[in-house]
Coordinates of C-alpha atoms and ligand atoms in Angstrom, one line a residue:
X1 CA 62.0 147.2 31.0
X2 CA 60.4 147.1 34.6
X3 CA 61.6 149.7 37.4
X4 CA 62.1 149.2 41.2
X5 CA 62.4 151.8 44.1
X6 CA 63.3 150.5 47.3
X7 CA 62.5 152.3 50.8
X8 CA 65.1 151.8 53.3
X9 CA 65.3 152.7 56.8
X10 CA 64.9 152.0 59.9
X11 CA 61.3 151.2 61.8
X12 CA 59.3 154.3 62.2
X13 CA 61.2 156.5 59.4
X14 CA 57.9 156.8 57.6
X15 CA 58.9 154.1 54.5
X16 CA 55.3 152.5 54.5
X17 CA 53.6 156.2 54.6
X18 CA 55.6 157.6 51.7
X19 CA 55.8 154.4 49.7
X20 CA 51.9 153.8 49.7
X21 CA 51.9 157.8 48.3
X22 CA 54.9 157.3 45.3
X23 CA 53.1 154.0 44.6
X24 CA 49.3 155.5 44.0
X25 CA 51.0 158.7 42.2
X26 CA 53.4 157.0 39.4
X27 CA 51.6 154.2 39.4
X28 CA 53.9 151.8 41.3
X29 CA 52.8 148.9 42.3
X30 CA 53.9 148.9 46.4
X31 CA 55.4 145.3 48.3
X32 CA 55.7 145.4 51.3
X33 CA 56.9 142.2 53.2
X34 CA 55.8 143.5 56.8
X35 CA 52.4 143.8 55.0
X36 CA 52.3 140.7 53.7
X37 CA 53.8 138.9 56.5
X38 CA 51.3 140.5 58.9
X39 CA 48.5 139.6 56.6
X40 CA 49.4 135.5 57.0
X41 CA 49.5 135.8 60.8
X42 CA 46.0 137.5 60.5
X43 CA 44.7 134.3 58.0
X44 CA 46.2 132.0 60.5
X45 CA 48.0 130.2 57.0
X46 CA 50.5 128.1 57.7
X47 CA 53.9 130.5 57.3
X48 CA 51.4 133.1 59.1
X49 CA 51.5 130.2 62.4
X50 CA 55.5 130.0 61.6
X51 CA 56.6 133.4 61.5
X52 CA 53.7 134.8 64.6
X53 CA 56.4 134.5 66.8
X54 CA 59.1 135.9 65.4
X55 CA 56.8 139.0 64.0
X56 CA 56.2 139.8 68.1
X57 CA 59.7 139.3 69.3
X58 CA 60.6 142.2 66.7
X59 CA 63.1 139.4 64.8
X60 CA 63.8 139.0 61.7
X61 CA 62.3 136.4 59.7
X62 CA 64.4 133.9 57.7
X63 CA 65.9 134.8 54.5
X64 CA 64.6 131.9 53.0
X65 CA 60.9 132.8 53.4
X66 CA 61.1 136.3 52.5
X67 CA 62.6 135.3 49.6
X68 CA 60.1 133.0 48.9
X69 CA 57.2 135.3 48.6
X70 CA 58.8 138.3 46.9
X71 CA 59.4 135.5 43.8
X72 CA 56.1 134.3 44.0
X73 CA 54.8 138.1 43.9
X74 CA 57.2 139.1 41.0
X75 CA 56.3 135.6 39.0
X76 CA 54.2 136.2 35.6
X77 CA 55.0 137.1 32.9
X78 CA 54.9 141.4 32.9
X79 CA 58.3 143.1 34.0
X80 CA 57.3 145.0 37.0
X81 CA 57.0 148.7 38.2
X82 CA 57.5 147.8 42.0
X83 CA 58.3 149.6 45.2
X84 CA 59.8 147.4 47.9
X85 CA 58.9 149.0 51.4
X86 CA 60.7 146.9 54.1
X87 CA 62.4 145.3 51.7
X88 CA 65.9 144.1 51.3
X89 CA 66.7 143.8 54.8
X90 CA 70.0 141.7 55.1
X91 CA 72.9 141.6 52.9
X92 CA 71.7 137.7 51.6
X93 CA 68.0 139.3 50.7
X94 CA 69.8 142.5 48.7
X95 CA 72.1 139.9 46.8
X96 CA 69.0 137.9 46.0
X97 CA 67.1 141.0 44.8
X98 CA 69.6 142.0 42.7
X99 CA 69.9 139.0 41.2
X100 CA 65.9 138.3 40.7
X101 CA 65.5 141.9 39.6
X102 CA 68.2 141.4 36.5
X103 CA 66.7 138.1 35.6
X104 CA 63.4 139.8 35.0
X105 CA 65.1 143.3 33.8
X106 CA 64.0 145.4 36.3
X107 CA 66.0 149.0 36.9
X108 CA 66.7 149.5 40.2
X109 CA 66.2 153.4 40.5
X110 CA 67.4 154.3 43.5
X111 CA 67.4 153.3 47.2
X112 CA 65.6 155.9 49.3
X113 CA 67.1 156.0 52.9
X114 CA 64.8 157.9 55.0
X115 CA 66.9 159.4 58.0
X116 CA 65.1 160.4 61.0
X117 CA 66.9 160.5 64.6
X118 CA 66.7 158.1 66.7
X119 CA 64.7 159.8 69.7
X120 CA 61.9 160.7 67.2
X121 CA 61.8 157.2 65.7
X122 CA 60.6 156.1 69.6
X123 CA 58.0 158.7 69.9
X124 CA 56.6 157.9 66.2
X125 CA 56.7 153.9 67.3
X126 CA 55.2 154.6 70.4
X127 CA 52.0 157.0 69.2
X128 CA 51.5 154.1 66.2
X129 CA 51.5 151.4 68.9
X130 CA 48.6 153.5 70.7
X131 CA 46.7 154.4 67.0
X132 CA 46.8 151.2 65.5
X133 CA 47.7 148.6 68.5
X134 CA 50.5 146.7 66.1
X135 CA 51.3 143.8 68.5
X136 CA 55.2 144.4 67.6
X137 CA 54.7 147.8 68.9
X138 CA 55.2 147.7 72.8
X139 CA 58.4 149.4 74.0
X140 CA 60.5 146.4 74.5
X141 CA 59.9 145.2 70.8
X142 CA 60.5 148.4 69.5
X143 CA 63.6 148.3 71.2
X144 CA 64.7 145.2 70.0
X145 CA 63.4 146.4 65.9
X146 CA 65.7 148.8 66.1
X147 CA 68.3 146.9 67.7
X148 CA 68.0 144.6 65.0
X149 CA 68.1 147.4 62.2
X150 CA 71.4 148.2 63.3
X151 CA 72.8 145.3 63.3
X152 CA 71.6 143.4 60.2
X153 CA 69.7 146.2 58.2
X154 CA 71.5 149.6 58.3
X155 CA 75.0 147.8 56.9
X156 CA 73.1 147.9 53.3
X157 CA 73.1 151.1 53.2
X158 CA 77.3 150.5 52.5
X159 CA 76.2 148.1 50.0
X160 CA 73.9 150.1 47.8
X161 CA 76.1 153.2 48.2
X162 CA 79.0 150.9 47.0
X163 CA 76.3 150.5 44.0
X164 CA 75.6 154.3 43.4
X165 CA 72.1 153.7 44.0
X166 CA 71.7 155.7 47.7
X167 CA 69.8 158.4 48.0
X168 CA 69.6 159.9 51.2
X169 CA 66.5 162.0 52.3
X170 CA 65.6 163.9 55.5
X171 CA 62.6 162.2 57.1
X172 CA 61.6 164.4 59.5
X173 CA 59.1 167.1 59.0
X174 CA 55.8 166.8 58.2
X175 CA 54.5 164.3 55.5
X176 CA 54.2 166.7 52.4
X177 CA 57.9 167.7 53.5
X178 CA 59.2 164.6 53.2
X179 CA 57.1 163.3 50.0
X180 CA 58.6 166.7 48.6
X181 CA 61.9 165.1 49.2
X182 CA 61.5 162.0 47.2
X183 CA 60.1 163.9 44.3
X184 CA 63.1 165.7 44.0
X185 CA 65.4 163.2 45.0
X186 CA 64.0 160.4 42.5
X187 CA 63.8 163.8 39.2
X188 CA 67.1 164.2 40.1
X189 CA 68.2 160.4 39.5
X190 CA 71.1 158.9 41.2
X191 CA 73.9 160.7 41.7
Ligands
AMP1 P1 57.7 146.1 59.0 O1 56.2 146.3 58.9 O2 58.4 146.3 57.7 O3 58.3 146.8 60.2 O4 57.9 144.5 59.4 C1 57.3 143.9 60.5 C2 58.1 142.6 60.9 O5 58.0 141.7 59.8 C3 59.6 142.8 61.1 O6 59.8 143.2 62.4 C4 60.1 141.4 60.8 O7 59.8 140.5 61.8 C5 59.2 141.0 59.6 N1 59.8 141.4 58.3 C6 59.3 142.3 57.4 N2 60.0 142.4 56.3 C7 61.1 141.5 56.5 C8 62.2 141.2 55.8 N3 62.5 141.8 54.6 N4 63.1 140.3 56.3 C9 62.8 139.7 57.5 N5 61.8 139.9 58.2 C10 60.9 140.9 57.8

């Protein structure tokens, strides 16, 4: 039997920074559809030419495609130990997951909502867009990513309560803090 965590939040909580850390030290292999998406715009591929613009308007992309390539990175044969990072993002994509994940036995473990406040989650956006120059990074887009959190993204959190699989950690502090955190949250299991 495989096992998934999933790291949920909105942009800037810090999923991508803790995930990378869980994934090298229990052995998790770490998805990351912002990742991969980014990584077809860079190749110039085809879906990288269709979904450039949608990446830079701070959009979502279409259910369809996302969907697409988390299959094709779960197909073969071995049941998974996966971390999704960015990963469900609408109600359609959770659905999906759920379904894919019991099809190929994967446990979801838990659902690890990182909660940081809103004015921090600017300044964190706005010092990455200066360190690492992420083209979705300018004010306005970060405006609209988190517009768009809140509207299509943050509803899940309802849906995986519903499930018992929420587990709701304090992002803020430092990055040890917060990986502390996790730790506990994920010994504990789900509540
Ligand atoms: P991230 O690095 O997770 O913030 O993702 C960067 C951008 O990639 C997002 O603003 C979306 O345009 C797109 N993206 C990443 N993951 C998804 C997803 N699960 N569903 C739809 N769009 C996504």
């Amino acid at each position: 039997m495989g096992e998934a965590v999933i790291f949920f939040g909105p942009p800037g909580a810090g999923k991508g920074t803790q995930a990378s850390r869980l994934a090298s030290e229990r052995g998790y292999r770490k998805l990351s559809t912002g990742d991969i998406l980014r990584d077809h715009v860079a190749r110039g591929s085809e879906l990288g030419r269709q979904v450039k613009p949608i990446l830079e308007s701070g959009g979502l992309v279409p259910d369809q495609l996302v969907l697409a390539l988390i299959r094709e990175e779960l197909s073969g044969g071995k049941a998974p130990k996966v971390i999704f990072d960015g990963f469900p993002r609408t109600l359609a994509q959770a659905q999906a997951l759920d379904q894919l994940l019991s099809e190929k036995q994967v446990a979801l473990k838990g659902v690890l909502l990182l909660v940081v406040p809103q004015r921090e989650l600017l300044n964190r956006l706005v010092k990455r867009a200066q360190l690492e120059g992420r083209t979705d990074d300018n004010e306005s887009v970060i405006q609209r990513r988190l517009e768009v959190y809140e509207k299509d993204t943050a509803p899940l959190a309802d849906y995986y309560r519903g499930a018992g699989k929420l587990m709701q950690i304090d992002g803020t502090g430092t990055q040890d803090q917060v990986f502390a955190r996790i730790q506990g949250a994920l010994n504990g299991g789900v509540r």
